[in-house]
PDB file of C-alpha atoms in Angstrom:
ATOM      1  CA  MET W   3     -30.218 110.780 -51.609  1.00 38.00           C
ATOM      2  CA  ILE W   4     -28.819 107.371 -52.486  1.00 40.00           C
ATOM      3  CA  SER W   5     -25.636 107.302 -54.088  1.00 40.00           C
ATOM      4  CA  GLN W   6     -26.096 106.453 -58.068  1.00 40.00           C
ATOM      5  CA  SER W   7     -23.584 104.804 -58.453  1.00 43.00           C
ATOM      6  CA  SER W   8     -23.770 101.703 -56.502  1.00 58.00           C
ATOM      7  CA  GLY W   9     -27.452 100.242 -57.598  1.00 78.00           C
ATOM      8  CA  MET W  10     -30.269 100.407 -58.393  1.00 91.00           C
ATOM      9  CA  LEU W  11     -33.932  99.805 -57.466  1.00 96.00           C
ATOM     10  CA  GLY W  12     -35.790  97.186 -59.131  1.00 97.00           C
ATOM     11  CA  VAL W  13     -39.243  97.167 -59.311  1.00 98.00           C
ATOM     12  CA  LEU W  14     -41.816  94.250 -60.021  1.00 98.00           C
ATOM     13  CA  GLU W  15     -44.879  95.737 -62.000  1.00 96.00           C
ATOM     14  CA  LEU W  16     -48.384  95.184 -62.160  1.00 95.00           C
ATOM     15  CA  ASP W  17     -49.668  94.132 -65.988  1.00 91.00           C
ATOM     16  CA  GLU W  18     -51.973  97.143 -65.671  1.00 79.00           C
ATOM     17  CA  GLY W  19     -52.037  97.484 -69.779  1.00 64.00           C
ATOM     18  CA  LEU W  20     -50.751 100.978 -69.618  1.00 56.00           C
ATOM     19  CA  SER W  21     -51.509 103.130 -73.019  1.00 50.00           C
ATOM     20  CA  GLU W  22     -48.613 104.264 -74.899  1.00 51.00           C
ATOM     21  CA  CYS W  23     -48.996 107.640 -73.269  1.00 54.00           C
ATOM     22  CA  THR W  24     -49.018 107.133 -69.985  1.00 67.00           C
ATOM     23  CA  PRO W  25     -47.498 110.007 -67.930  1.00 75.00           C
ATOM     24  CA  ALA W  26     -44.914 110.645 -66.092  1.00 84.00           C
ATOM     25  CA  PRO W  27     -44.691 108.982 -61.900  1.00 90.00           C
ATOM     26  CA  ARG W  28     -45.562 111.775 -59.812  1.00 92.00           C
ATOM     27  CA  GLU W  29     -43.790 113.313 -57.346  1.00 93.00           C
ATOM     28  CA  GLY W  30     -43.166 110.765 -54.482  1.00 94.00           C
ATOM     29  CA  SER W  31     -44.680 108.232 -56.087  1.00 95.00           C
ATOM     30  CA  LEU W  32     -42.422 104.198 -55.785  1.00 94.00           C
ATOM     31  CA  LEU W  33     -41.723 104.330 -60.055  1.00 94.00           C
ATOM     32  CA  ASN W  34     -40.285 108.109 -59.933  1.00 94.00           C
ATOM     33  CA  PRO W  35     -36.047 108.199 -59.454  1.00 92.00           C
ATOM     34  CA  ALA W  36     -36.354 111.525 -57.784  1.00 93.00           C
ATOM     35  CA  THR W  37     -38.058 110.107 -54.828  1.00 94.00           C
ATOM     36  CA  PHE W  38     -34.906 108.166 -53.797  1.00 93.00           C
ATOM     37  CA  GLY W  39     -31.808 109.684 -56.564  1.00 91.00           C
ATOM     38  CA  LEU W  40     -31.243 106.892 -58.277  1.00 90.00           C
ATOM     39  CA  PRO W  41     -32.688 105.004 -61.495  1.00 91.00           C
ATOM     40  CA  ILE W  42     -35.427 102.618 -60.983  1.00 95.00           C
ATOM     41  CA  LEU W  43     -35.926  98.926 -63.074  1.00 96.00           C
ATOM     42  CA  THR W  44     -39.369  97.726 -63.672  1.00 97.00           C
ATOM     43  CA  GLU W  45     -39.766  94.336 -64.666  1.00 97.00           C
ATOM     44  CA  ILE W  46     -43.588  93.342 -65.131  1.00 96.00           C
ATOM     45  CA  VAL W  47     -45.358  89.895 -63.801  1.00 97.00           C
ATOM     46  CA  GLU W  48     -47.032  88.768 -66.325  1.00 96.00           C
ATOM     47  CA  GLY W  49     -50.688  88.723 -65.546  1.00 96.00           C
ATOM     48  CA  ALA W  50     -50.443  90.431 -62.849  1.00 96.00           C
ATOM     49  CA  LEU W  51     -53.803  92.444 -62.633  1.00 95.00           C
ATOM     50  CA  ALA W  52     -54.732  94.789 -59.599  1.00 94.00           C
ATOM     51  CA  GLU W  53     -57.956  92.851 -59.448  1.00 94.00           C
ATOM     52  CA  ARG W  54     -55.863  89.291 -59.205  1.00 96.00           C
ATOM     53  CA  VAL W  55     -52.597  90.068 -56.883  1.00 97.00           C
ATOM     54  CA  ILE W  56     -55.197  91.998 -54.738  1.00 96.00           C
ATOM     55  CA  ARG W  57     -57.418  88.950 -54.543  1.00 96.00           C
ATOM     56  CA  GLY W  58     -54.590  86.868 -53.471  1.00 96.00           C
ATOM     57  CA  ASP W  59     -54.414  84.300 -56.946  1.00 96.00           C
ATOM     58  CA  PRO W  60     -51.657  81.867 -55.896  1.00 96.00           C
ATOM     59  CA  SER W  61     -50.810  81.369 -59.618  1.00 97.00           C
ATOM     60  CA  LEU W  62     -48.939  84.378 -59.301  1.00 97.00           C
ATOM     61  CA  GLU W  63     -46.316  82.950 -57.528  1.00 98.00           C
ATOM     62  CA  GLY W  64     -43.743  82.244 -60.441  1.00 98.00           C
ATOM     63  CA  ALA W  65     -44.536  84.928 -62.818  1.00 98.00           C
ATOM     64  CA  CYS W  66     -43.306  87.179 -59.503  1.00 98.00           C
ATOM     65  CA  VAL W  67     -40.190  85.369 -59.197  1.00 98.00           C
ATOM     66  CA  THR W  68     -39.071  85.436 -62.738  1.00 98.00           C
ATOM     67  CA  ALA W  69     -39.387  89.355 -63.031  1.00 98.00           C
ATOM     68  CA  ALA W  70     -37.614  89.263 -60.009  1.00 98.00           C
ATOM     69  CA  HIS W  71     -34.851  87.150 -61.173  1.00 98.00           C
ATOM     70  CA  LYS W  72     -35.067  89.219 -64.541  1.00 98.00           C
ATOM     71  CA  LEU W  73     -34.318  92.922 -62.169  1.00 97.00           C
ATOM     72  CA  VAL W  74     -31.506  91.160 -60.337  1.00 97.00           C
ATOM     73  CA  GLU W  75     -29.772  90.429 -63.634  1.00 96.00           C
ATOM     74  CA  ARG W  76     -30.320  94.084 -65.166  1.00 96.00           C
ATOM     75  CA  GLY W  77     -28.232  95.139 -61.690  1.00 95.00           C
ATOM     76  CA  ALA W  78     -31.010  95.841 -59.287  1.00 96.00           C
ATOM     77  CA  SER W  79     -29.746  96.028 -55.654  1.00 95.00           C
ATOM     78  CA  VAL W  80     -33.108  95.760 -53.671  1.00 97.00           C
ATOM     79  CA  ILE W  81     -36.642  94.275 -55.066  1.00 98.00           C
ATOM     80  CA  VAL W  82     -39.894  96.077 -54.192  1.00 98.00           C
ATOM     81  CA  GLY W  83     -43.311  95.325 -55.222  1.00 97.00           C
ATOM     82  CA  ASP W  84     -45.931  97.723 -56.517  1.00 96.00           C
ATOM     83  CA  CYS W  85     -48.577  96.012 -54.697  1.00 97.00           C
ATOM     84  CA  GLY W  86     -48.435  95.932 -51.035  1.00 98.00           C
ATOM     85  CA  PHE W  87     -50.663  92.602 -51.294  1.00 98.00           C
ATOM     86  CA  LEU W  88     -48.245  91.346 -53.259  1.00 98.00           C
ATOM     87  CA  ILE W  89     -46.258  90.552 -49.864  1.00 98.00           C
ATOM     88  CA  ARG W  90     -48.348  87.063 -50.367  1.00 98.00           C
ATOM     89  CA  HIS W  91     -45.096  86.478 -52.384  1.00 98.00           C
ATOM     90  CA  GLN W  92     -42.302  87.562 -50.632  1.00 98.00           C
ATOM     91  CA  ASP W  93     -41.276  84.216 -48.465  1.00 97.00           C
ATOM     92  CA  ALA W  94     -41.261  82.844 -52.438  1.00 98.00           C
ATOM     93  CA  ILE W  95     -39.000  86.122 -54.155  1.00 98.00           C
ATOM     94  CA  SER W  96     -36.534  86.525 -51.507  1.00 98.00           C
ATOM     95  CA  ALA W  97     -35.750  82.815 -51.199  1.00 98.00           C
ATOM     96  CA  ALA W  98     -35.146  83.084 -54.952  1.00 98.00           C
ATOM     97  CA  VAL W  99     -32.997  86.338 -55.276  1.00 98.00           C
ATOM     98  CA  ASP W 100     -29.704  87.057 -53.100  1.00 96.00           C
ATOM     99  CA  VAL W 101     -30.892  90.922 -52.693  1.00 97.00           C
ATOM    100  CA  PRO W 102     -33.438  92.269 -50.535  1.00 98.00           C
ATOM    101  CA  VAL W 103     -37.053  92.083 -51.145  1.00 98.00           C
ATOM    102  CA  ILE W 104     -39.480  94.323 -49.477  1.00 98.00           C
ATOM    103  CA  THR W 105     -43.041  93.093 -51.179  1.00 98.00           C
ATOM    104  CA  SER W 106     -45.318  95.477 -48.915  1.00 98.00           C
ATOM    105  CA  SER W 107     -44.960  98.262 -46.678  1.00 98.00           C
ATOM    106  CA  LEU W 108     -47.061  95.822 -44.177  1.00 98.00           C
ATOM    107  CA  LEU W 109     -43.630  94.533 -43.588  1.00 98.00           C
ATOM    108  CA  LEU W 110     -42.882  97.387 -41.573  1.00 98.00           C
ATOM    109  CA  ILE W 111     -45.937  96.260 -38.766  1.00 98.00           C
ATOM    110  CA  PRO W 112     -44.111  94.581 -36.607  1.00 96.00           C
ATOM    111  CA  ILE W 113     -41.667  97.572 -35.791  1.00 96.00           C
ATOM    112  CA  LEU W 114     -44.015 100.534 -35.874  1.00 98.00           C
ATOM    113  CA  LEU W 115     -46.005  98.809 -33.269  1.00 97.00           C
ATOM    114  CA  ARG W 116     -43.125  99.419 -31.234  1.00 96.00           C
ATOM    115  CA  GLN W 117     -43.002 103.275 -31.679  1.00 97.00           C
ATOM    116  CA  LEU W 118     -45.987 103.863 -29.939  1.00 97.00           C
ATOM    117  CA  ALA W 119     -47.053 103.559 -26.318  1.00 97.00           C
ATOM    118  CA  PRO W 120     -49.031  99.938 -25.576  1.00 96.00           C
ATOM    119  CA  ALA W 121     -52.381 101.944 -25.455  1.00 97.00           C
ATOM    120  CA  LYS W 122     -52.025 103.767 -28.661  1.00 98.00           C
ATOM    121  CA  LYS W 123     -53.043 102.098 -32.272  1.00 98.00           C
ATOM    122  CA  ILE W 124     -51.646 102.234 -35.714  1.00 98.00           C
ATOM    123  CA  ALA W 125     -54.315 102.503 -38.769  1.00 98.00           C
ATOM    124  CA  VAL W 126     -54.361 100.741 -42.047  1.00 98.00           C
ATOM    125  CA  LEU W 127     -54.913 102.189 -44.776  1.00 98.00           C
ATOM    126  CA  THR W 128     -55.483  99.552 -48.099  1.00 98.00           C
ATOM    127  CA  ALA W 129     -57.461 100.052 -51.453  1.00 96.00           C
ATOM    128  CA  ASP W 130     -59.597  97.237 -50.067  1.00 97.00           C
ATOM    129  CA  THR W 131     -60.004  95.759 -46.385  1.00 97.00           C
ATOM    130  CA  ARG W 132     -61.947  92.955 -48.215  1.00 96.00           C
ATOM    131  CA  HIS W 133     -59.125  91.337 -49.012  1.00 96.00           C
ATOM    132  CA  LEU W 134     -56.132  92.073 -46.259  1.00 97.00           C
ATOM    133  CA  GLY W 135     -56.474  88.717 -44.346  1.00 94.00           C
ATOM    134  CA  GLU W 136     -55.196  89.010 -40.753  1.00 94.00           C
ATOM    135  CA  GLU W 137     -52.512  86.921 -42.506  1.00 94.00           C
ATOM    136  CA  LEU W 138     -50.952  89.396 -44.225  1.00 97.00           C
ATOM    137  CA  LEU W 139     -50.840  91.696 -40.905  1.00 97.00           C
ATOM    138  CA  GLY W 140     -47.693  89.461 -39.939  1.00 94.00           C
ATOM    139  CA  VAL W 141     -48.678  89.503 -35.821  1.00 95.00           C
ATOM    140  CA  GLN W 142     -49.255  86.558 -34.424  1.00 92.00           C
ATOM    141  CA  ASN W 143     -49.486  88.747 -30.670  1.00 94.00           C
ATOM    142  CA  ALA W 144     -54.093  88.826 -29.832  1.00 95.00           C
ATOM    143  CA  ARG W 145     -52.691  92.451 -27.591  1.00 95.00           C
ATOM    144  CA  ASP W 146     -50.611  93.415 -30.488  1.00 96.00           C
ATOM    145  CA  ARG W 147     -53.637  92.755 -33.060  1.00 96.00           C
ATOM    146  CA  GLU W 148     -56.057  94.907 -31.085  1.00 97.00           C
ATOM    147  CA  ARG W 149     -53.452  98.048 -31.818  1.00 98.00           C
ATOM    148  CA  LEU W 150     -54.430  97.276 -35.544  1.00 98.00           C
ATOM    149  CA  VAL W 151     -57.440  99.214 -37.314  1.00 98.00           C
ATOM    150  CA  ILE W 152     -58.181  98.422 -40.668  1.00 98.00           C
ATOM    151  CA  GLY W 153     -59.137 101.155 -43.241  1.00 98.00           C
ATOM    152  CA  GLY W 154     -59.447 100.995 -47.363  1.00 97.00           C
ATOM    153  CA  ILE W 155     -61.274 103.333 -50.004  1.00 97.00           C
ATOM    154  CA  GLU W 156     -62.656  99.669 -52.162  1.00 96.00           C
ATOM    155  CA  GLY W 157     -65.811 101.237 -53.727  1.00 92.00           C
ATOM    156  CA  GLY W 158     -64.445 104.979 -54.477  1.00 96.00           C
ATOM    157  CA  ILE W 159     -63.081 106.241 -57.744  1.00 97.00           C
ATOM    158  CA  TYR W 160     -59.548 105.285 -57.144  1.00 96.00           C
ATOM    159  CA  MET W 161     -60.127 101.571 -56.626  1.00 95.00           C
ATOM    160  CA  ARG W 162     -62.391 102.082 -59.741  1.00 95.00           C
ATOM    161  CA  ASN W 163     -59.616 103.279 -61.872  1.00 94.00           C
ATOM    162  CA  THR W 164     -56.918 100.870 -60.951  1.00 92.00           C
ATOM    163  CA  LEU W 165     -59.158  98.300 -61.783  1.00 92.00           C
ATOM    164  CA  ALA W 166     -60.012  99.648 -65.853  1.00 89.00           C
ATOM    165  CA  ARG W 167     -58.177  98.029 -68.139  1.00 85.00           C
ATOM    166  CA  PRO W 168     -56.406 100.135 -69.195  1.00 84.00           C
ATOM    167  CA  LEU W 169     -55.448 101.563 -66.461  1.00 84.00           C
ATOM    168  CA  VAL W 170     -57.127 105.102 -65.784  1.00 89.00           C
ATOM    169  CA  ARG W 171     -54.351 107.086 -63.643  1.00 91.00           C
ATOM    170  CA  THR W 172     -57.243 108.982 -60.741  1.00 95.00           C
ATOM    171  CA  ASP W 173     -56.660 113.375 -60.112  1.00 95.00           C
ATOM    172  CA  LEU W 174     -54.094 113.769 -57.179  1.00 96.00           C
ATOM    173  CA  GLU W 175     -57.433 115.568 -55.363  1.00 97.00           C
ATOM    174  CA  GLN W 176     -59.249 112.842 -55.337  1.00 97.00           C
ATOM    175  CA  ILE W 177     -57.057 110.584 -54.411  1.00 97.00           C
ATOM    176  CA  GLU W 178     -56.222 112.778 -50.869  1.00 98.00           C
ATOM    177  CA  HIS W 179     -59.734 113.156 -50.797  1.00 98.00           C
ATOM    178  CA  GLU W 180     -60.849 109.126 -50.463  1.00 98.00           C
ATOM    179  CA  VAL W 181     -57.602 108.636 -48.170  1.00 98.00           C
ATOM    180  CA  GLY W 182     -57.799 111.389 -46.302  1.00 98.00           C
ATOM    181  CA  GLU W 183     -61.969 110.627 -45.474  1.00 98.00           C
ATOM    182  CA  CYS W 184     -61.432 107.387 -44.789  1.00 98.00           C
ATOM    183  CA  ILE W 185     -58.470 108.930 -42.203  1.00 98.00           C
ATOM    184  CA  GLU W 186     -61.062 111.165 -40.568  1.00 98.00           C
ATOM    185  CA  GLN W 187     -63.450 108.034 -40.354  1.00 98.00           C
ATOM    186  CA  LEU W 188     -61.504 105.695 -38.584  1.00 98.00           C
ATOM    187  CA  ARG W 189     -59.854 108.428 -36.198  1.00 98.00           C
ATOM    188  CA  GLY W 190     -63.272 109.228 -34.702  1.00 98.00           C
ATOM    189  CA  GLN W 191     -64.137 105.614 -34.668  1.00 98.00           C
ATOM    190  CA  TYR W 192     -60.914 104.976 -32.579  1.00 98.00           C
ATOM    191  CA  PRO W 193     -59.169 108.239 -31.002  1.00 98.00           C
ATOM    192  CA  GLU W 194     -56.287 106.113 -30.101  1.00 98.00           C
ATOM    193  CA  VAL W 195     -55.257 106.229 -33.719  1.00 98.00           C
ATOM    194  CA  ALA W 196     -51.943 107.692 -33.461  1.00 98.00           C
ATOM    195  CA  MET W 197     -50.138 106.251 -36.761  1.00 98.00           C
ATOM    196  CA  LEU W 198     -50.464 105.777 -39.858  1.00 98.00           C
ATOM    197  CA  LEU W 199     -49.247 102.832 -42.746  1.00 98.00           C
ATOM    198  CA  PHE W 200     -50.097 103.101 -46.537  1.00 98.00           C
ATOM    199  CA  GLU W 201     -50.454  99.924 -48.006  1.00 98.00           C
ATOM    200  CA  CYS W 202     -51.608 100.491 -51.524  1.00 97.00           C
ATOM    201  CA  THR W 203     -48.231 101.735 -53.516  1.00 97.00           C
ATOM    202  CA  GLY W 204     -50.652 104.299 -55.308  1.00 96.00           C
ATOM    203  CA  PHE W 205     -50.982 106.667 -51.714  1.00 98.00           C
ATOM    204  CA  PRO W 206     -47.712 107.746 -51.420  1.00 97.00           C
ATOM    205  CA  VAL W 207     -48.070 109.995 -53.563  1.00 97.00           C
ATOM    206  CA  VAL W 208     -50.482 112.015 -50.802  1.00 98.00           C
ATOM    207  CA  SER W 209     -48.446 111.137 -48.021  1.00 98.00           C
ATOM    208  CA  LYS W 210     -46.836 114.786 -47.514  1.00 97.00           C
ATOM    209  CA  ALA W 211     -50.303 116.364 -47.453  1.00 97.00           C
ATOM    210  CA  LEU W 212     -51.955 114.015 -45.419  1.00 98.00           C
ATOM    211  CA  ARG W 213     -48.784 114.401 -42.801  1.00 98.00           C
ATOM    212  CA  ARG W 214     -49.610 117.936 -42.668  1.00 97.00           C
ATOM    213  CA  LYS W 215     -53.458 117.912 -42.409  1.00 97.00           C
ATOM    214  CA  THR W 216     -53.858 115.204 -39.642  1.00 98.00           C
ATOM    215  CA  THR W 217     -50.083 115.766 -37.634  1.00 98.00           C
ATOM    216  CA  LEU W 218     -49.122 112.254 -37.618  1.00 98.00           C
ATOM    217  CA  PRO W 219     -46.680 109.995 -38.614  1.00 98.00           C
ATOM    218  CA  ILE W 220     -47.513 108.374 -41.992  1.00 98.00           C
ATOM    219  CA  TYR W 221     -45.075 105.601 -43.254  1.00 98.00           C
ATOM    220  CA  ASP W 222     -45.993 103.929 -46.987  1.00 98.00           C
ATOM    221  CA  ILE W 223     -44.044 102.036 -49.512  1.00 98.00           C
ATOM    222  CA  THR W 224     -41.761 104.468 -49.501  1.00 97.00           C
ATOM    223  CA  ASP W 225     -40.060 105.112 -46.863  1.00 97.00           C
ATOM    224  CA  LEU W 226     -38.983 100.853 -46.462  1.00 97.00           C
ATOM    225  CA  CYS W 227     -37.865 101.574 -49.572  1.00 96.00           C
ATOM    226  CA  ALA W 228     -35.282 104.397 -48.424  1.00 95.00           C
ATOM    227  CA  LEU W 229     -34.444 102.270 -45.651  1.00 95.00           C
ATOM    228  CA  THR W 230     -33.407  99.624 -47.436  1.00 96.00           C
ATOM    229  CA  LEU W 231     -31.415 101.089 -49.709  1.00 95.00           C
ATOM    230  CA  ASN W 232     -29.576 103.325 -47.468  1.00 93.00           C
ATOM    231  CA  ALA W 233     -28.634 100.016 -45.531  1.00 94.00           C
ATOM    232  CA  VAL W 234     -27.333  98.678 -48.764  1.00 94.00           C
ATOM    233  CA  LEU W 235     -25.764 101.196 -51.057  1.00 89.00           C
ATOM    234  CA  GLY W 236     -25.256 104.260 -48.439  1.00 84.00           C
ATOM    235  CA  ARG W 237     -25.820 107.717 -48.986  1.00 57.00           C
ATOM    236  CA  THR W 238     -23.954 109.952 -50.419  1.00 45.00           C
ATOM    237  CA  PRO W 239     -21.332 111.770 -48.145  1.00 36.00           C
ATOM    238  CA  THR W 240     -22.353 115.292 -47.545  1.00 31.00           C
TER     239      THR W 240
END
């Protein structure tokens, strides 16, 4: 557990048009204080509708920087994005604030590739493969790129609900089914897959269950958050 007296996690939240009866964040969610054992601060990125963030609207960069500044002013020690596609604004946000910025779990890719034998592959699971371009993977070496396979759940119920206004909360079982089915398809096509990386920040709520089912290592945004928070804040003595 992270020391609660040392700082807070600041989340750049999408402008999702949530209702006043928004349910509490689920176990394992990026927005659940219990996930990291410390307070969570949120700032809505004005105009950051899911479809705009996913397709990569460059005009959102200023709003991301503004929200990041507000989070730091409120006491955030680390800034994280509530959508992996915010990685497009990583450089601008990190240049604007004096705390670590981790916009996406995709930042882990170069490190994770080195964890596996050269013959093994990593499957990157995203909400929408149509907008996960090469430029977001952070991989320059052609051999490393060949070791990445991309799978997505566009067209499913989860994405339909995510793009709805106001946002519709998808059943946990449905998320697990859609992501699990995508994993099965990728593993069938690429038996060399030995690790999974979840780009979507909505997937960590099923990471635990899918680790058990797949018996594969699964990384998501909460793992990168925990690593960064531990480095910045330190762990509570045991």
